[in-house]
Tab-separated table of C-alpha atoms and ligand atoms in Angstrom:
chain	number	residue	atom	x	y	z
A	1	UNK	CA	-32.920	-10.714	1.605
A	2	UNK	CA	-29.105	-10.710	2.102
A	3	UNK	CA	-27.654	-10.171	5.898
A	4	UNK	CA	-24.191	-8.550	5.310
A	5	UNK	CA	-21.297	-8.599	8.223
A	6	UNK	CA	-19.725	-5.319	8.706
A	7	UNK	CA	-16.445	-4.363	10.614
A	8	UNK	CA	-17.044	-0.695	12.290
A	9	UNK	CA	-14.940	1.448	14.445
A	10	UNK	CA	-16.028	1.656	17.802
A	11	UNK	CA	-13.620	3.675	19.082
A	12	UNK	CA	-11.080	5.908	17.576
A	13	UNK	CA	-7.164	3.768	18.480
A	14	UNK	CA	-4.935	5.178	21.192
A	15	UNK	CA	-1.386	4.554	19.706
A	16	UNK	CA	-1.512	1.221	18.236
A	17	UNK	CA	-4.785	-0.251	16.772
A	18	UNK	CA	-6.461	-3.152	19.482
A	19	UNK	CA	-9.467	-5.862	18.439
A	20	UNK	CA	-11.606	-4.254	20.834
A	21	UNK	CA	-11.440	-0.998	18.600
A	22	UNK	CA	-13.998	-3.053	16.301
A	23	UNK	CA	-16.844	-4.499	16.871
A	24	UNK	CA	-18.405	-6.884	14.355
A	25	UNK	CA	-22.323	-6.575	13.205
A	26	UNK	CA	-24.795	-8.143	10.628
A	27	UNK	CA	-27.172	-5.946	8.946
A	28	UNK	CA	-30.068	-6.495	6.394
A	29	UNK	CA	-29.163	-5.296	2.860
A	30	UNK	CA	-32.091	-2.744	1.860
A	31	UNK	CA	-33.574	-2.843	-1.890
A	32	UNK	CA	-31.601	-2.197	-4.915
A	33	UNK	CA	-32.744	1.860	-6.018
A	34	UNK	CA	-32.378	2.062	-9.809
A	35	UNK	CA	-28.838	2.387	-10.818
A	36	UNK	CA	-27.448	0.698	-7.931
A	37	UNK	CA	-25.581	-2.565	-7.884
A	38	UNK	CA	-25.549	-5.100	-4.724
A	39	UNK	CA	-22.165	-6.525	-4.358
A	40	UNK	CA	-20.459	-9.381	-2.954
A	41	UNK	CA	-17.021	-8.160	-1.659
A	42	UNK	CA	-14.785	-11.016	-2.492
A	43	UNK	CA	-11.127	-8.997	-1.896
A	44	UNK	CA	-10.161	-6.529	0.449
A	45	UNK	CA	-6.532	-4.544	0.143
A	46	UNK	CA	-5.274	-3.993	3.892
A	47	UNK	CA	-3.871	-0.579	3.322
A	48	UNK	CA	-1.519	1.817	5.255
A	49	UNK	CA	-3.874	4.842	5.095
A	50	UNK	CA	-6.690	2.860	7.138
A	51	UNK	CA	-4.813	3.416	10.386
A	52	UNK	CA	-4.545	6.979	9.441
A	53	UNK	CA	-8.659	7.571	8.653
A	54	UNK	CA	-9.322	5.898	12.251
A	55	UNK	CA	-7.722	9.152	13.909
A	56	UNK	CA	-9.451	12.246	14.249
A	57	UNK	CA	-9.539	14.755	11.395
A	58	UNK	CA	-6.242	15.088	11.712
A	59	UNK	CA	-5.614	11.988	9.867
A	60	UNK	CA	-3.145	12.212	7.080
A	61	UNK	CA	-5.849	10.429	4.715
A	62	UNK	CA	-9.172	12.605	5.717
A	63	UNK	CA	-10.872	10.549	8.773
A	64	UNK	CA	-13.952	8.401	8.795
A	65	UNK	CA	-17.006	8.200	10.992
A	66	UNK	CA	-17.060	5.865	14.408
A	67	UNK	CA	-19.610	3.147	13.834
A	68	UNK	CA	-19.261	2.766	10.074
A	69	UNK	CA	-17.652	0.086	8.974
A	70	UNK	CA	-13.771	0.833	8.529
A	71	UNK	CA	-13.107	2.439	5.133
A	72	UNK	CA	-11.326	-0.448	2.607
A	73	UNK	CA	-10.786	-0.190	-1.056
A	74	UNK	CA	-11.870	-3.923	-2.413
A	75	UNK	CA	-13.015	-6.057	-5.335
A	76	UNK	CA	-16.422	-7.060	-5.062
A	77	UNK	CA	-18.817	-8.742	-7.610
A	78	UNK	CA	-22.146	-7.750	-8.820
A	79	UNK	CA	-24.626	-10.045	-7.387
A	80	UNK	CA	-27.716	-8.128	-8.392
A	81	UNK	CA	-27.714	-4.892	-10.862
A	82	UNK	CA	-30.374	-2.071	-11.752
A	83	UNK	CA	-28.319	-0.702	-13.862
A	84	UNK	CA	-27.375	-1.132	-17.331
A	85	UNK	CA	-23.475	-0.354	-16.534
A	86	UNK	CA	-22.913	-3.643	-14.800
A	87	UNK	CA	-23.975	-6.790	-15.116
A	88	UNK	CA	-24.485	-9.593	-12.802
A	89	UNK	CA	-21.223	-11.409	-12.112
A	90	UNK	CA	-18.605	-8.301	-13.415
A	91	UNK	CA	-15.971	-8.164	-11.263
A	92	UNK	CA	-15.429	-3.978	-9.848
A	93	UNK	CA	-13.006	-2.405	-7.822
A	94	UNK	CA	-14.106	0.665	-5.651
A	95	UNK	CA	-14.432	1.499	-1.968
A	96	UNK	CA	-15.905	-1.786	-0.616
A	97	UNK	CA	-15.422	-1.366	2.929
A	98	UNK	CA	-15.238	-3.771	5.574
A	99	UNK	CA	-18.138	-5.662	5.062
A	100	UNK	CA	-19.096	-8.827	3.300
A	101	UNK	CA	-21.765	-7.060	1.019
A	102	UNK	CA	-22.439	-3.741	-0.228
A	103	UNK	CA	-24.143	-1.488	-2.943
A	104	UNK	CA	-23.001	1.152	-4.830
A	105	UNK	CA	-24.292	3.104	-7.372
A	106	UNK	CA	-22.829	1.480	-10.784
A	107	UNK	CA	-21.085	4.724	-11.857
A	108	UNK	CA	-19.117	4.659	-8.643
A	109	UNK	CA	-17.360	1.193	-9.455
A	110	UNK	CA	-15.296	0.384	-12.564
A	111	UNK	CA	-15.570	-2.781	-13.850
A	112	UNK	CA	-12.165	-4.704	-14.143
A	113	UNK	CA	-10.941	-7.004	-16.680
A	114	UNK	CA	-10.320	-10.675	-15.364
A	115	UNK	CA	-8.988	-11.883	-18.860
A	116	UNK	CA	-5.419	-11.799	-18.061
A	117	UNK	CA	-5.071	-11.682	-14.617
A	118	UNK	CA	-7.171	-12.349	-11.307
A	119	UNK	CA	-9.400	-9.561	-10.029
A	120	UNK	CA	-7.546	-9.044	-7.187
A	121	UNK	CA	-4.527	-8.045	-9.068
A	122	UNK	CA	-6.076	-4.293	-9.589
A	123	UNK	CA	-5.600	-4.390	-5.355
A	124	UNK	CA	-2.067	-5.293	-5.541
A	125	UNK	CA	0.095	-5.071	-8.489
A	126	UNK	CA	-2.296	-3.087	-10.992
A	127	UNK	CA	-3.783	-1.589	-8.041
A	128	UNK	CA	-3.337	2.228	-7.114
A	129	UNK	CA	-2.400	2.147	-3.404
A	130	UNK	CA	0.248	-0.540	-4.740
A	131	UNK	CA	1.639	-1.219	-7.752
A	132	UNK	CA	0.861	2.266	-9.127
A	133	UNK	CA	2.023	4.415	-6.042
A	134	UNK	CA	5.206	2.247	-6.422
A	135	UNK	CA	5.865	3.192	-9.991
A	136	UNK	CA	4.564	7.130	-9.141
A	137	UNK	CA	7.065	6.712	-6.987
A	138	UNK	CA	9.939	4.979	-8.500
A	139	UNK	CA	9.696	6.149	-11.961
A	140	UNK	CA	8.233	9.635	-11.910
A	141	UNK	CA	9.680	10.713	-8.797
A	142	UNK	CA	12.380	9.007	-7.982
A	143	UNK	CA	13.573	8.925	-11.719
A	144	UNK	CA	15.331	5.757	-11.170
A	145	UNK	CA	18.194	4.822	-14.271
A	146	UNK	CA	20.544	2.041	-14.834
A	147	UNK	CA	23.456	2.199	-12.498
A	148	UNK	CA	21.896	3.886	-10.196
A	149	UNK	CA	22.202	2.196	-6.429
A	150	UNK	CA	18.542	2.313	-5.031
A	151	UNK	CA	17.266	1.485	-1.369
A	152	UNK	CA	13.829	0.713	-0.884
A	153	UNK	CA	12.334	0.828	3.450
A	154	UNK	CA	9.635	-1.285	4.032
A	155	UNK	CA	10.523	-3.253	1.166
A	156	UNK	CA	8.973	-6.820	1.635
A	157	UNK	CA	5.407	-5.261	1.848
A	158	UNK	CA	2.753	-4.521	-0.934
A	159	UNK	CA	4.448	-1.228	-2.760
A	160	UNK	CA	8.164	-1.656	-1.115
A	161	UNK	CA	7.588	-5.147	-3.075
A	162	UNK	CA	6.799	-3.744	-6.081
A	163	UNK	CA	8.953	-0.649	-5.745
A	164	UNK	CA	12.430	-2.974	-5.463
A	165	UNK	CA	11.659	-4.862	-8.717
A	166	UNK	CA	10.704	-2.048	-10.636
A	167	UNK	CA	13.858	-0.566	-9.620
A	168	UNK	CA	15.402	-4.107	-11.239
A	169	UNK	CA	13.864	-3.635	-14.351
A	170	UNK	CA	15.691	-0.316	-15.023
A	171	UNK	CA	18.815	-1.851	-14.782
A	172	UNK	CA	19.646	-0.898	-10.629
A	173	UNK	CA	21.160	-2.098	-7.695
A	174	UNK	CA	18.634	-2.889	-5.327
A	175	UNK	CA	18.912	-2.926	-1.614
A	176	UNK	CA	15.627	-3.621	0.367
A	177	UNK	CA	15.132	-2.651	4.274
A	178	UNK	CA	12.913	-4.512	5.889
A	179	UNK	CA	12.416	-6.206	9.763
A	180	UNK	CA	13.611	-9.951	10.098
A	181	UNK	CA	15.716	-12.754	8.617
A	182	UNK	CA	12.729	-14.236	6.694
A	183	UNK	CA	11.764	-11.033	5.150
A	184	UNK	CA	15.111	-10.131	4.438
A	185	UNK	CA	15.624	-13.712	2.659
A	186	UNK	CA	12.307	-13.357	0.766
A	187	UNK	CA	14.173	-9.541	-0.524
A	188	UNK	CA	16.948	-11.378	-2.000
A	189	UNK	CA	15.810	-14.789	-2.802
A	190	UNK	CA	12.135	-14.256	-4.341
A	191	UNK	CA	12.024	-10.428	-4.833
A	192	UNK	CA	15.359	-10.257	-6.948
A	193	UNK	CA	17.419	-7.456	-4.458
A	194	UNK	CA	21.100	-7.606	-4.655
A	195	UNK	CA	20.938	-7.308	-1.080
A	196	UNK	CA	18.690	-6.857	2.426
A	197	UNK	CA	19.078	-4.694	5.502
A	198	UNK	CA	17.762	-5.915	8.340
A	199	UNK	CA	16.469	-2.655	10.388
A	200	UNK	CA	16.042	-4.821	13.645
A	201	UNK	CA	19.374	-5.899	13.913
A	202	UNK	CA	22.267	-3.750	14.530
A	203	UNK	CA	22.982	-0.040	13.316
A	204	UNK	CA	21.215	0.341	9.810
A	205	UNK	CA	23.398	3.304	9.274
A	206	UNK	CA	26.640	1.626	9.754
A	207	UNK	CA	24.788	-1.443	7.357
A	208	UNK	CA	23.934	0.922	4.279
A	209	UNK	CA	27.543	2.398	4.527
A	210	UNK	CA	28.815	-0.794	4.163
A	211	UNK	CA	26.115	-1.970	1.043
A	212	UNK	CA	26.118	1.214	-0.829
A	213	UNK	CA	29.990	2.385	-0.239
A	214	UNK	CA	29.263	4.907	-3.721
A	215	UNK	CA	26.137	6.004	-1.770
A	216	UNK	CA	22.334	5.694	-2.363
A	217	UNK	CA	20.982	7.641	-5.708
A	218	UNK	CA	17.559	6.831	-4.895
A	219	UNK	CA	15.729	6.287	-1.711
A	220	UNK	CA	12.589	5.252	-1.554
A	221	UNK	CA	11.026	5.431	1.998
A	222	UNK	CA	7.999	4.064	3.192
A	223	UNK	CA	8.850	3.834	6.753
A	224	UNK	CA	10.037	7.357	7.763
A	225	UNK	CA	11.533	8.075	11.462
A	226	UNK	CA	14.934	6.871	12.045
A	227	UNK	CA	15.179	4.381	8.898
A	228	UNK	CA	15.301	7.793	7.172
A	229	UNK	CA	17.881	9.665	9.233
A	230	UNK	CA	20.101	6.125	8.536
A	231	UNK	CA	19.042	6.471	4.562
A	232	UNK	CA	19.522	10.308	4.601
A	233	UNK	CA	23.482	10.400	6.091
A	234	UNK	CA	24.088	7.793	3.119
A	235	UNK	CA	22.680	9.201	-0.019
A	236	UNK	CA	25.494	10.323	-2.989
A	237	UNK	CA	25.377	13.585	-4.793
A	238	UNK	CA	22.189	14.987	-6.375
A	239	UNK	CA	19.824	11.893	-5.210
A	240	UNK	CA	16.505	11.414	-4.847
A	241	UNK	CA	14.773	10.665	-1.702
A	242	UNK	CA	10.728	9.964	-2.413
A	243	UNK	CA	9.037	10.556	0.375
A	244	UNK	CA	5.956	7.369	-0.452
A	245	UNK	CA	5.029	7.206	3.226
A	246	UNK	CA	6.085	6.965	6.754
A	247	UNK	CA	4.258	4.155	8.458
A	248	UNK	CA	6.568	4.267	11.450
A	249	UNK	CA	4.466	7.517	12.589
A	250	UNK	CA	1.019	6.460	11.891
A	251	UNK	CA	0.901	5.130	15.334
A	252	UNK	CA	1.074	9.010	16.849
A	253	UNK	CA	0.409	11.599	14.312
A	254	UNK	CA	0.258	14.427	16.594
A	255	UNK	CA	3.663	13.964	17.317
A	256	UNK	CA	5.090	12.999	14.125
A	257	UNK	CA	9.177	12.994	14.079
A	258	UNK	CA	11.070	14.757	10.995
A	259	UNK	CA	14.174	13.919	9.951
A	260	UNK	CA	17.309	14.941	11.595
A	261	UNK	CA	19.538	14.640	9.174
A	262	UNK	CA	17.854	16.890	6.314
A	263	UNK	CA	20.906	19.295	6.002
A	264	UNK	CA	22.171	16.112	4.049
A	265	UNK	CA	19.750	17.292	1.378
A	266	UNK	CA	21.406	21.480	0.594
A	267	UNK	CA	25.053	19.423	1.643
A	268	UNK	CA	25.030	16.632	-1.363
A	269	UNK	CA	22.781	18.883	-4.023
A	270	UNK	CA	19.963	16.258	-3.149
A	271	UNK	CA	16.319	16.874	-3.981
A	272	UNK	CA	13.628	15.280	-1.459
A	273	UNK	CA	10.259	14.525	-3.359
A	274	UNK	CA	6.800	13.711	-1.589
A	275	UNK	CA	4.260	12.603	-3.663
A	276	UNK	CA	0.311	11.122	-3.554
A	277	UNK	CA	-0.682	8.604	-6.250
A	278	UNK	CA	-3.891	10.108	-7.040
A	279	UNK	CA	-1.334	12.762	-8.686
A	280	UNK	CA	-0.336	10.915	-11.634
A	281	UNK	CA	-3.977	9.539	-12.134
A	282	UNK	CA	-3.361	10.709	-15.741
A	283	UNK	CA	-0.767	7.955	-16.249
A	284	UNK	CA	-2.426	5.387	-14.466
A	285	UNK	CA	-3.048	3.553	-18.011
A	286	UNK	CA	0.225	3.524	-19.015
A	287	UNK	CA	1.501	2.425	-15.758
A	288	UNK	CA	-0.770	-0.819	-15.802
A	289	UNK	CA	-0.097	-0.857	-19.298
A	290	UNK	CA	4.126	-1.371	-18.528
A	291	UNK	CA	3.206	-3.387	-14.965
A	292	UNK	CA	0.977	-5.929	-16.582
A	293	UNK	CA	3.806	-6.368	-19.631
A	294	UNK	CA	5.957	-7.007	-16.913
A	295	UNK	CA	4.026	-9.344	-15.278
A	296	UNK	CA	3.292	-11.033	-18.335
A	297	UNK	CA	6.945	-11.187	-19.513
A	298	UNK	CA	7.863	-12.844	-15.426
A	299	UNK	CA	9.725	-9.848	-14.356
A	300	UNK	CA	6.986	-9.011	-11.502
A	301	UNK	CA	5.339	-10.956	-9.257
A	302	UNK	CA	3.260	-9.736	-6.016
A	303	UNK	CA	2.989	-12.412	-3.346
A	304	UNK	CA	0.015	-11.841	-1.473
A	305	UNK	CA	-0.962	-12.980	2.096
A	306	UNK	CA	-4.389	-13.804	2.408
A	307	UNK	CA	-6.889	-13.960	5.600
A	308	UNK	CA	-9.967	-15.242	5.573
A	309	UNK	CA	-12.866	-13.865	7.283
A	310	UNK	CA	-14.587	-10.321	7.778
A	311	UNK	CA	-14.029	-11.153	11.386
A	312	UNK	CA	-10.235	-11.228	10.590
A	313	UNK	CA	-10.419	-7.317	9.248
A	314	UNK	CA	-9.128	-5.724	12.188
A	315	UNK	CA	-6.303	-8.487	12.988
A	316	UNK	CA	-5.114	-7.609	9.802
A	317	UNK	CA	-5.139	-4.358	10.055
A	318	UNK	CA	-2.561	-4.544	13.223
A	319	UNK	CA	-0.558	-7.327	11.061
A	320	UNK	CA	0.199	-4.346	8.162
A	321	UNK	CA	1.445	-2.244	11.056
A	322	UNK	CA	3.420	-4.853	13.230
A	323	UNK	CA	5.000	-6.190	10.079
A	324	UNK	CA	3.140	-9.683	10.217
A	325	UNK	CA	2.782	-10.277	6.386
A	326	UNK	CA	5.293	-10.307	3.411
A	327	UNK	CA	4.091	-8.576	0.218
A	328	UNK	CA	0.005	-7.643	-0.349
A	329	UNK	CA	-1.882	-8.515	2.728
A	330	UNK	CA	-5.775	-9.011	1.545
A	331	UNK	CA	-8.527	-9.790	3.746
A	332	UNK	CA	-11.265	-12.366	2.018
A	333	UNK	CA	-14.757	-11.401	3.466
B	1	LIG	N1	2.105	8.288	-1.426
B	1	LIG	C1	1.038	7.564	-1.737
B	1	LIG	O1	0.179	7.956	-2.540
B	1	LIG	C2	0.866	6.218	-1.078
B	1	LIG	C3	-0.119	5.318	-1.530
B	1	LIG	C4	-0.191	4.058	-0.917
B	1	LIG	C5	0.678	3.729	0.120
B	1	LIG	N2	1.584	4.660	0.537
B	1	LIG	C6	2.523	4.343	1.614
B	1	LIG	O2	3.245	3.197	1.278
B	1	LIG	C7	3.743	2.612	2.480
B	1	LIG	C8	3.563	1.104	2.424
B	1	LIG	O3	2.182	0.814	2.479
B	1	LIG	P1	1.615	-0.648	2.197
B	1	LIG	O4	0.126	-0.518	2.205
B	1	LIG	O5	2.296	-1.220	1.022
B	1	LIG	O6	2.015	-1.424	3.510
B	1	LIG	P2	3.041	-2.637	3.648
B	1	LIG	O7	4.381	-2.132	3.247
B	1	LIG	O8	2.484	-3.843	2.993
B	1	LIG	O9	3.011	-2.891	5.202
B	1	LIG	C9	3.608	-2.003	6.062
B	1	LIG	C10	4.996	-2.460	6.471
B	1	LIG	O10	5.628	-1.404	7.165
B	1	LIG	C11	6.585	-1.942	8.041
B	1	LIG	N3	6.563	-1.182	9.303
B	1	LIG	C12	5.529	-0.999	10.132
B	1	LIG	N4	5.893	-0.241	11.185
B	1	LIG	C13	7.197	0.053	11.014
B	1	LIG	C14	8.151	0.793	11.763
B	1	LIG	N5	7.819	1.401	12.905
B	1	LIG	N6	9.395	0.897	11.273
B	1	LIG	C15	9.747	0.285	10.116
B	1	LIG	N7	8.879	-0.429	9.352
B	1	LIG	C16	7.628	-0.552	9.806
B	1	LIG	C17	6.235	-3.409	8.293
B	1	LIG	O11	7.277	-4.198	7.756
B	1	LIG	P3	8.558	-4.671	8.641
B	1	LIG	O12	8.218	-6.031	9.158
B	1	LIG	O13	9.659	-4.657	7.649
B	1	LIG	O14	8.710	-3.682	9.751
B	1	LIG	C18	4.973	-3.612	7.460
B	1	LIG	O15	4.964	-4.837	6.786
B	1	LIG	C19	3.036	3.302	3.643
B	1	LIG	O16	3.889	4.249	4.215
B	1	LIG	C20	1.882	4.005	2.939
B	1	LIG	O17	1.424	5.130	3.624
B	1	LIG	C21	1.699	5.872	-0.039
């Protein structure tokens, strides 16, 4: 019999998530039914959208139910299989959940191929929240093109990370925003930007008028709020602004804060695009296709930022919204 350790949600956050919103719990694992798989979960992506399901069903990403355990997309690995699908050992990405085991049904997982790269690379750079929202994003929305002077917000987490370089490879200039010194050196010293704005310190909008005098073509905001407004009052004529996410609102969705400076949009023939991966899920095999070239070739590179520990699951969840990682942030049950 396996005992599994599961993360649930106690209690639904008030404003920013706290420890004592989780509650840790061990649970038998029941017998496999034919067709199921029981699965180790050996990777688990720290997402922005799990703050977002612990609200109410007004959450931007549907909600989930208190006392379940906190809804994680993961790479697990098939310890035990009735099915002829998978095989003990495959490695699968699906919705693993914060827990340390689970099963699935086989048809609900797909089995990933650890030839090339690790597993846990289809929960960062080949993975959709990340790598592929970043190229949705980037490349089919934000129709990036050499030349073009491109500012990334959030930029030294998972898909800002990703976002800034593929923004390199077409041949831009890349300015990352992001909160700190450190992260602002790991923009421009490991993630290739031409330059870093530190959001923290000083007036941002007086900083991007100074590192994009032509004005930003492309703007690619994760953050929302007033890094936008700042972004907004300095894009050039007919750019893009992709609307990926806006993390500084998660916190408060009831009272979520548009931007003030839209008018910028009509005024500079601008076009402001919002998209959802799941969208494009008809080019997700050409995007991995081009992402894992890239990888290959050493034009991409995802650090990650690993914690160990099921127990950890909540901490990290507060670390992806107080900032307290630099590129993926996994949690290893
Ligand atoms: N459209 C889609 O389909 C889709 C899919 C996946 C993700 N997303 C979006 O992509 C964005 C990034 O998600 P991720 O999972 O890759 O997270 P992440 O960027 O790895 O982590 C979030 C980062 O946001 C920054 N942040 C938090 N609160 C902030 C605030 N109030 N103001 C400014 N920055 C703040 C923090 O960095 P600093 O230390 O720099 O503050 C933190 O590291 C999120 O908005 C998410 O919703 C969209």
């Amino acid at each position: 019999m396996t005992t599994a350790k599961k993360v649930l949600l106690t209690k639904r956050p008030e404003g920013e998530p706290v420890e004592s919103d989780f509650e840790v719990v061990e649970a038998e694992m029941p017998e496999l039914n034919d067709g199921e798989v029981l699965l180790k979960v050996e990777h688990l992506s720290i997402d922005a959208f799990i703050r977002t399901t612990l609200d109410g069903p007004q959450g931007l990403h549907g909600t989930m139910d208190v006392d379940t355990p906190v809804m994680a997309l993961g790479i697990g690995r098939v310890l035990d299989s009735r099915s002829d699908e998978l095989n003990q050992g495959d490695a699968v990405f699906g919705p693993m959940g914060a827990q340390t085991h689970v099963i699935w049904p086989a048809n609900m997982l797909r089995k990933v191929d650890e030839s090339e790269v690790p597993a846990r690379t289809y929960l960062g750079a080949l993975g959709m929240t990340t790598g592929l929202t970043a190229y949705a994003g980037m490349i089919c929305c934000g129709e990036v093109k050499e030349g073009d002077t491109v500012v990334v917000s959030g930029a030294a987490g998972a898909v800002g990370t990703v976002a800034c370089q593929l923004a390199k490879i077409a041949g831009a200039r890349v300015i990352g925003i992001a909160g700190g010194d450190e992260k602002c050196k790991f923009l421009t010293d490991d993630i290739g930007c031409d330059a870093a704005a530190d959001y923290k310190a000083g007036d941002l909008n007086e900083k991007l008028k100074e590192l994009c005098p032509d004005g930003i073509n492309v703007f690619f905001d994760n953050v929302g709020g007033d890094v936008l407004d700042a972004a907004l009052d300095n894009i050039a004529k007919e750019a893009r602004v992709v609307i990926c996410g806006a993390i500084s609102q998660y916190n408060d969705m009831e009272n979520v804060t548009g931007p003030r400076l839209y008018l910028r949009i009509p005024e500079r023939n601008a076009r402001m695009i919002g998209f959802t991966v799941d969208h494009y899920a008809e080019l997700f095999p050409k995007m991995e296709a081009e992402i894992s070239g890239w990888i290959k070739e050493g034009k991409m590179q995802l650090p990650e930022h690993v914690m160990d520990g099921i127990e950890n699951f909540p901490g990290a969840i507060i670390a992806l919204m107080t900032g307290g990682h630099m590129g993926k942030l996994l949690v290893t049950p």
